[in-house]
Coordinates of C-alpha atoms and ligand atoms in Angstrom, one line a residue:
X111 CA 130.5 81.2 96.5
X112 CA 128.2 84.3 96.9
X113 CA 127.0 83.2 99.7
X114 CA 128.7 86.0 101.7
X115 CA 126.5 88.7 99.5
X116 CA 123.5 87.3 100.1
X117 CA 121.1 89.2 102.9
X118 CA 119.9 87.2 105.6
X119 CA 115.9 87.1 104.0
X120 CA 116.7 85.4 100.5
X121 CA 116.6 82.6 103.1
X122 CA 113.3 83.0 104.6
X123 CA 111.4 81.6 102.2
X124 CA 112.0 80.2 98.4
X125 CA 110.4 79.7 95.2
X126 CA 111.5 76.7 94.6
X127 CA 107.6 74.2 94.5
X128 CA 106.5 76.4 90.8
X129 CA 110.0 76.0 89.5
X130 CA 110.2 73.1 89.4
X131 CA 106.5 72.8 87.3
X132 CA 107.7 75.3 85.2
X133 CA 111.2 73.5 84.5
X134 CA 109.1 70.4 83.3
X135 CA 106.6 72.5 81.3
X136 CA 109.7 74.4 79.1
X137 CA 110.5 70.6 78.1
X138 CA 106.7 70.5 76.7
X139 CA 106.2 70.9 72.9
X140 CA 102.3 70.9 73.2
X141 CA 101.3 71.3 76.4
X142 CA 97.7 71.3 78.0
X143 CA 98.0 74.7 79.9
X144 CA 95.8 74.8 82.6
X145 CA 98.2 76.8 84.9
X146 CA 98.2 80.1 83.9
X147 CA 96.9 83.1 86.4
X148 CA 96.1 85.5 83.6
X149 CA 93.1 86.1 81.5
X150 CA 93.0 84.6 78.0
X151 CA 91.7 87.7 77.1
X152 CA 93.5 91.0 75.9
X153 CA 93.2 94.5 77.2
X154 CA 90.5 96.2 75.1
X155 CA 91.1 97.9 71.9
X156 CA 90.7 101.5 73.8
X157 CA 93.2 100.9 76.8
X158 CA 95.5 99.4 73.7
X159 CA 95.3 102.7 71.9
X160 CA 95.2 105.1 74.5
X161 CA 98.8 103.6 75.7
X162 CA 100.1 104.1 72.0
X163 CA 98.4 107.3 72.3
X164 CA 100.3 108.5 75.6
X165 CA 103.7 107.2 74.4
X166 CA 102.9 109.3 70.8
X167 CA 102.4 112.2 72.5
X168 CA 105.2 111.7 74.9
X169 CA 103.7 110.9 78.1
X170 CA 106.5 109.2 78.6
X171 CA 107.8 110.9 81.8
X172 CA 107.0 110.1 85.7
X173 CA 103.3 110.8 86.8
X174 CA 103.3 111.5 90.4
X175 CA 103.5 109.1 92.8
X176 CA 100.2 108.9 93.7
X177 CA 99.1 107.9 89.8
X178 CA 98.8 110.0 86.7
X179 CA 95.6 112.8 87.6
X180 CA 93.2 111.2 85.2
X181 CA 93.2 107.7 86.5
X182 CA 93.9 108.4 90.3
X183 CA 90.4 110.8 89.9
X184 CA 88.3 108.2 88.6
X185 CA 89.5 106.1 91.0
X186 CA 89.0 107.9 93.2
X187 CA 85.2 109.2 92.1
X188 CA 84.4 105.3 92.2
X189 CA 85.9 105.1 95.7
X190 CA 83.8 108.0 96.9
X191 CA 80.9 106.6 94.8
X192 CA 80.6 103.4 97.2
X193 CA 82.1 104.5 100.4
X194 CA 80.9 108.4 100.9
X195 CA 83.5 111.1 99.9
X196 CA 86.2 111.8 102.1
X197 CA 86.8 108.7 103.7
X198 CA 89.0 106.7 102.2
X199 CA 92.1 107.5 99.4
X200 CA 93.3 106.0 96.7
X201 CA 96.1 106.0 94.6
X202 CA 97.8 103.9 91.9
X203 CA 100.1 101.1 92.4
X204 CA 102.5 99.1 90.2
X205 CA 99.9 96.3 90.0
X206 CA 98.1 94.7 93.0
X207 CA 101.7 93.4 93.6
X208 CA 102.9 96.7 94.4
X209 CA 99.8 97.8 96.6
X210 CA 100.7 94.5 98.7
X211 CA 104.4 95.4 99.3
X212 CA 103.7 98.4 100.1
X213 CA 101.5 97.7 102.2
X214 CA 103.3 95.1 104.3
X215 CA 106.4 97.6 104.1
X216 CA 103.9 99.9 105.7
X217 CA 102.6 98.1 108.7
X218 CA 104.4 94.6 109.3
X219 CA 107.5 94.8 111.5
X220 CA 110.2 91.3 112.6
X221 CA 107.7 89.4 114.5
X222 CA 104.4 90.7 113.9
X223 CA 102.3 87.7 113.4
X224 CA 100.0 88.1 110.0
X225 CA 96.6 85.6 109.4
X226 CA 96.9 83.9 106.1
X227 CA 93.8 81.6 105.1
X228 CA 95.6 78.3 103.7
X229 CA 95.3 77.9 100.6
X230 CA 96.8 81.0 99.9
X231 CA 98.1 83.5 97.0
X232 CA 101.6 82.7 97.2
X233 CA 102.9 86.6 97.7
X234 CA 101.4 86.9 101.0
X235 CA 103.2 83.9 102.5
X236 CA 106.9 85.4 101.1
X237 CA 106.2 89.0 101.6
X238 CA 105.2 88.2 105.1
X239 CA 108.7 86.5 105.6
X240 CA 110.1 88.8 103.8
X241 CA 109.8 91.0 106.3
X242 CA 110.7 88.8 109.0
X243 CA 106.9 88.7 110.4
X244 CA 105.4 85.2 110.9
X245 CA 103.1 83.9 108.9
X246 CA 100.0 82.3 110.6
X247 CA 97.9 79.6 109.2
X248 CA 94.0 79.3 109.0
X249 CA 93.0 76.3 107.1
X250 CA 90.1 76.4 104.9
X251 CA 90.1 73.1 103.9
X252 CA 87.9 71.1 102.9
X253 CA 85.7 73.4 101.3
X254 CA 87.7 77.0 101.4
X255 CA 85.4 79.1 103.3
X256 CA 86.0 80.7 106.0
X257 CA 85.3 80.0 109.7
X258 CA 85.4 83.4 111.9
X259 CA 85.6 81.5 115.3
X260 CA 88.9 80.0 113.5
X261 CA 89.7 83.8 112.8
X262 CA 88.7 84.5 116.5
X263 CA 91.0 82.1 117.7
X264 CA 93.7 82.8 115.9
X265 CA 94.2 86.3 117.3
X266 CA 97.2 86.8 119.5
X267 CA 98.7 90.3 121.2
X268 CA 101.3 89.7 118.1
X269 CA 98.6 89.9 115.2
X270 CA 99.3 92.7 113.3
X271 CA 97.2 91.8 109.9
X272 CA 94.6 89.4 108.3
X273 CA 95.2 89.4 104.7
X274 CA 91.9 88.6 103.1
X275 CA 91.4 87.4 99.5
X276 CA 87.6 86.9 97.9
X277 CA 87.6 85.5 95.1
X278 CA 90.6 83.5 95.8
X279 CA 93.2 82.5 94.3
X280 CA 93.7 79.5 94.4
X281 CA 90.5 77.8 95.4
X282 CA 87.8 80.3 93.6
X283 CA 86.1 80.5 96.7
X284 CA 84.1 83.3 97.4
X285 CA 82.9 84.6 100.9
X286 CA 79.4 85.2 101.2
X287 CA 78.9 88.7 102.5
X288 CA 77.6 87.3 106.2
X289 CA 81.3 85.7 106.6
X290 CA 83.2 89.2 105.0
X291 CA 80.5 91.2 107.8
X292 CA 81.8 89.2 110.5
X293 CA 85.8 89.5 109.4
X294 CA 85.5 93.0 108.9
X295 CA 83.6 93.5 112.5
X296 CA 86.2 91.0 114.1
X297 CA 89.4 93.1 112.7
X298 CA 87.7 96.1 114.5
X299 CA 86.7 94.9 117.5
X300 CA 90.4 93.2 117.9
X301 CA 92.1 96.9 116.7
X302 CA 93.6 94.4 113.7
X303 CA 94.5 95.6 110.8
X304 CA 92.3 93.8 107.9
X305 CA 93.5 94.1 103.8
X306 CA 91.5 92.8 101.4
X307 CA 93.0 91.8 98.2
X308 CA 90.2 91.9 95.7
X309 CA 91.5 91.4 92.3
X310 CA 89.0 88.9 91.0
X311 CA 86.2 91.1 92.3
X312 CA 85.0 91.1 88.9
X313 CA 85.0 87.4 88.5
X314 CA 82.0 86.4 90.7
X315 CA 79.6 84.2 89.4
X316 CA 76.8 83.3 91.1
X317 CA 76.1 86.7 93.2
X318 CA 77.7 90.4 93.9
X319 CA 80.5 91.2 95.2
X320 CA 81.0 92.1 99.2
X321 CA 84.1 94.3 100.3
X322 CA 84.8 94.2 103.9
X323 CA 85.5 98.1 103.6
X324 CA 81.5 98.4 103.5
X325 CA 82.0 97.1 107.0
X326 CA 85.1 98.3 108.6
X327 CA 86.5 101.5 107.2
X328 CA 90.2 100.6 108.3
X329 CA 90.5 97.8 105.8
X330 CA 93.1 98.6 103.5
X331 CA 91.5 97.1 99.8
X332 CA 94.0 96.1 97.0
X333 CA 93.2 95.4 94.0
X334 CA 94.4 96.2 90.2
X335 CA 93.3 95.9 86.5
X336 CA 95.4 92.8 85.3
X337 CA 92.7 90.2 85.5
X338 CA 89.4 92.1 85.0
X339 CA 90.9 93.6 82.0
X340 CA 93.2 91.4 80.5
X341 CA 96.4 93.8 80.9
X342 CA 98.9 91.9 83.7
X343 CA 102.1 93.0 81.8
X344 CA 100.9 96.8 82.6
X345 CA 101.0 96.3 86.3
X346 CA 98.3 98.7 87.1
X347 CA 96.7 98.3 90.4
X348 CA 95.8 100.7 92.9
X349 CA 95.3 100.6 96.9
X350 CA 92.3 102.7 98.9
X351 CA 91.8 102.9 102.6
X352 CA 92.6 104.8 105.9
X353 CA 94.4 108.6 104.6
X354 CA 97.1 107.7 107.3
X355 CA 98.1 104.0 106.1
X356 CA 97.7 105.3 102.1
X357 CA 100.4 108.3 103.2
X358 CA 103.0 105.4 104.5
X359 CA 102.6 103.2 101.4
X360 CA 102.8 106.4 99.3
X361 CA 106.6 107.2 100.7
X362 CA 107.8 103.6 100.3
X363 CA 105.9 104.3 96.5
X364 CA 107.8 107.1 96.1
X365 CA 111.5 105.2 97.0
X366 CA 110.5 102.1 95.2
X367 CA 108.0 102.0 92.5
X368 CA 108.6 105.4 91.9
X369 CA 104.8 105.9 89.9
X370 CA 103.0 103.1 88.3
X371 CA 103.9 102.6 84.1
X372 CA 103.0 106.3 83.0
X373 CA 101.2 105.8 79.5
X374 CA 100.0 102.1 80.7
X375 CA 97.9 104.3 83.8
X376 CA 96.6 106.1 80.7
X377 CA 95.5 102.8 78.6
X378 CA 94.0 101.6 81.9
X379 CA 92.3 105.1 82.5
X380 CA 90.6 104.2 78.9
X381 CA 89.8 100.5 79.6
X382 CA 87.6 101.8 82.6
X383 CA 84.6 102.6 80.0
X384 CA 84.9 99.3 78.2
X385 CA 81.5 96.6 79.4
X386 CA 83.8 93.0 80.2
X387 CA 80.7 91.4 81.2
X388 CA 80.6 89.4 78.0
X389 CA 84.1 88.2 79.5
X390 CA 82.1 87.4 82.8
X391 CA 79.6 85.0 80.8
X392 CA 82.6 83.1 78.9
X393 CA 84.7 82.7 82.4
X394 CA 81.1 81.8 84.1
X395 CA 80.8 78.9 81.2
X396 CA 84.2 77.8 81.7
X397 CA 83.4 77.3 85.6
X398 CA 80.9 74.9 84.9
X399 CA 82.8 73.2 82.1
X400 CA 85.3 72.2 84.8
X401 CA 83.2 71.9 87.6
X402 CA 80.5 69.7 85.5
X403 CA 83.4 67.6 84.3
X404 CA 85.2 66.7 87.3
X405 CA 82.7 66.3 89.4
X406 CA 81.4 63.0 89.5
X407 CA 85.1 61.6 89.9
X408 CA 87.2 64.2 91.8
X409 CA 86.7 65.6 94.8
X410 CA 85.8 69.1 93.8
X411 CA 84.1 72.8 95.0
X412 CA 82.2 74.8 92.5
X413 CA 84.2 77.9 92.6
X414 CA 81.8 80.8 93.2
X415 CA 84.7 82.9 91.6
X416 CA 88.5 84.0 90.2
X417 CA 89.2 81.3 87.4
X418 CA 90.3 78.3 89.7
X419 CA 89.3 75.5 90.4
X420 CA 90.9 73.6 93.8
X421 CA 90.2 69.5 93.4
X422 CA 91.3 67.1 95.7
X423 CA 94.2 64.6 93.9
X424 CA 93.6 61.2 93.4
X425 CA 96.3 60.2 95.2
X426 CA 98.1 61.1 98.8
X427 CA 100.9 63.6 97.3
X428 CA 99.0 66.2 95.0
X429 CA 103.1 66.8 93.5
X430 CA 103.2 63.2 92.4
X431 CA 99.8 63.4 91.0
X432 CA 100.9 66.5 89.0
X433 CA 104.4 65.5 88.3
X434 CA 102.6 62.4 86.3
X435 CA 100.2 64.9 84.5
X436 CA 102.6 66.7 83.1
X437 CA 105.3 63.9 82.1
X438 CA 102.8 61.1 81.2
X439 CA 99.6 63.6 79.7
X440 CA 101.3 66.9 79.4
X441 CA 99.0 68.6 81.0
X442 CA 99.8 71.5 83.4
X443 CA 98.3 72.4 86.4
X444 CA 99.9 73.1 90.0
X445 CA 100.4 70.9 92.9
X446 CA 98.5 72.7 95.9
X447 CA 101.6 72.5 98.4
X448 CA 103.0 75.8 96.7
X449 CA 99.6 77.5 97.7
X450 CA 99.6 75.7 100.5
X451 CA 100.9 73.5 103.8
X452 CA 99.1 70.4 102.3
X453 CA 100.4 68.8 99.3
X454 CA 96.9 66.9 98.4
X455 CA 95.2 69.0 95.8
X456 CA 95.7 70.6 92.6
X457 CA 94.9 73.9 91.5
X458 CA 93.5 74.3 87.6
X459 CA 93.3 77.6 86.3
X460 CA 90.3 77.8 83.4
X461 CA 91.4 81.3 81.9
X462 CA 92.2 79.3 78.9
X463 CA 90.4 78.1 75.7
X464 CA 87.6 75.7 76.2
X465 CA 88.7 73.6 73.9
X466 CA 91.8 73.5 76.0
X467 CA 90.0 73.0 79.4
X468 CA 88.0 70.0 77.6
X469 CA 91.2 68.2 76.6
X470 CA 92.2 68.7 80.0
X471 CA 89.1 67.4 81.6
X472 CA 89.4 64.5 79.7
X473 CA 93.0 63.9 80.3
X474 CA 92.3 64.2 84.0
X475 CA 89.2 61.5 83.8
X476 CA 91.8 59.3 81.7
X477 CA 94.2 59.3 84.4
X478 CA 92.3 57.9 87.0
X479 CA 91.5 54.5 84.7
X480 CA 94.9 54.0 85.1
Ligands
LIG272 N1 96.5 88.9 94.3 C1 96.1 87.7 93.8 C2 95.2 86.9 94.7 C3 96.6 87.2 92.6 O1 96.2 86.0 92.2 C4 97.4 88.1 91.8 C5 98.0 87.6 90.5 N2 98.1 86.3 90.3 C6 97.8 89.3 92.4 C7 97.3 89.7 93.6 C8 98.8 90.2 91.7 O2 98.2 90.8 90.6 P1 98.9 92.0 89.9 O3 100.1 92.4 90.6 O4 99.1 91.6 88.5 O5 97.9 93.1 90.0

């Protein structure tokens, strides 16, 4: 009956594939939670204190909309530190979230066709139809990385953006810095632009981390502290990249978000000097726990990265597979079609005790004697 209220883009997309998983999880009294996109790690002691500290001593009013002074500066001294000063800005975002909105808001008009690699973070797909661009598919399957000449291909008159994601969520994969070289070079030479979402940067297991900014200094990067330092609920983030596109985002900032959390940019400003690499070993460990566990009977990539893990279902609908999990085992993970335009694999997140991701390696072994 509200029908008549409703704007024409609450129906370009819906959320409807991870309600329904969470609907059957709330019936759950012990569930196996391997679903969860946040780390099972808290923000350090520091950040926690510095936030109680701000709100004490009544920080408690806007910061400007660029980020409260203390944070945006160190952000951007480590932005000049890897890039050369005076090329790129930064500011602070309401998470990486907000850089992404604001970012699409900035650049992606009705029509504009926007590369997605599939699987995909599920934001980009709705912002993208949000805005009444369309969304265009690159399939990684079956092993997530990326093939430029795909990329190449791809590229119309009407491609506006390539949104990029290394680690990914939700495969883990990680590009290997020959692949991000070529992306970065093939968004120049097309005049297209290129954002890198790189919020798992941290999370990289087997090697370092490659920014297709080193490349192509157009790339707009987003990224944020939720996962690296175990504050999501802050929604910190912050955006760097061309003066002219970070200008745009910051007037939509400015008429949206208004700033970032003001005492939650000062906690973050704090949890910049705390060492997460033991955080890095556990998450390495629980990699291979899942990886080593499934892999003689699934279908499965090592993730190089993020805390995913992408395996191929059993059977032909990766929803049925899950929907038995969860009823018959109570395990929780996420069928792959609401990352995805294929409904055949299962995404299991391992930010979670190991204990937990042990029960649910066995649970998942289990189910295939049956
Ligand atoms: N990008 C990716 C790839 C993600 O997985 C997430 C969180 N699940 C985000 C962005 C958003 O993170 P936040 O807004 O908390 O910074």
């Amino acid at each position: 009956m509200y029908e008549h209220w409703l704007a024409e883009r609450t129906h370009y997309f819906d959320a409807s594939g991870i309600r329904k998983v969470f609907d059957l999880a709330a019936k759950l009294a012990h569930p196996v939670n391997l679903s969860i996109g946040q780390p099972d790690f808290d923000a350090p002691e520091v950040a926690r204190q510095a936030a109680i500290e701000a709100i004490s001593s009544r920080r408690n009013g806007y910061t400007q909309a660029q980020g409260a002074a203390e944070l945006r500066q160190k952000v951007q001294q480590q932005v000049d530190a890897q890039y050369g000063a005076g090329i790129r800005e930064a500011f602070i975002t309401s998470g990486t979230s907000g850089g992404l909105l604001l970012a699409l808001m900035s650049m992606v008009d009705p029509d504009d066709e926007v590369i997605l690699f599939d699987p995909y973070f599920v934001m980009y797909e709705s912002l993208v139809k949000m805005l009444g661009a369309k969304p265009v598919y690159i399939s990684t399957y079956p092993d997530f990385q990326i093939d430029v000449q795909k990329v190449r291909d791809a590229i119309t008159p009407k491609t506006k953006m390539i949104i990029f994601n290394s680690p990914a969520n939700p495969t883990g994969m990680v590009a290997s810095e020959e692949v991000v070289r070529e992306v970065a070079l093939l968004a120049k030479e097309k005049n297209v632009m290129l954002v890198s979402d790189e919020i798992y940067k941290f999370f990289c297991y087997d090697g370092t981390f490659a920014s297709p900014a080193k490349y192509n200094q157009d790339v707009l990067v987003l990224d944020g502290y939720s996962k690296c330092y175990g504050m999501p609920g802050w929604r910190i983030g912050f955006a760097h990249g061309p003066r002219e596109i970070i200008q745009q985002m910051l007037k939509f900032q400015q008429y949206t978000f208004v700033c970032a959390p003001s005492a939650l940019q000062l906690g973050a400003c704090a949890a910049l000097e705390t060492d997460m690499t033991p955080y890095l070993n556990a998450y390495r460990h629980k990699r291979d726990l899942v990886y080593e566990g499934l892999k003689n009977d699934y279908e499965i990539v090592r993730s190089g990265g993020a805390f995913y893990s992408f395996p191929k279902a059993p059977t032909t609908s990766a929803t049925e597979f899950v929907t038995r999990m969860i009823q018959e085992y109570q395990l929780l993970v996420i069928p792959g079609n609401v990352f995805s335009r294929h409904d055949t694999h299962f995404r299991i997140s391992f930010a979670a005790d190991d204990a937990v991701i042990e029960k649910g390696i066995d649970i998942l072994l289990e189910a295939l004697k049956k």
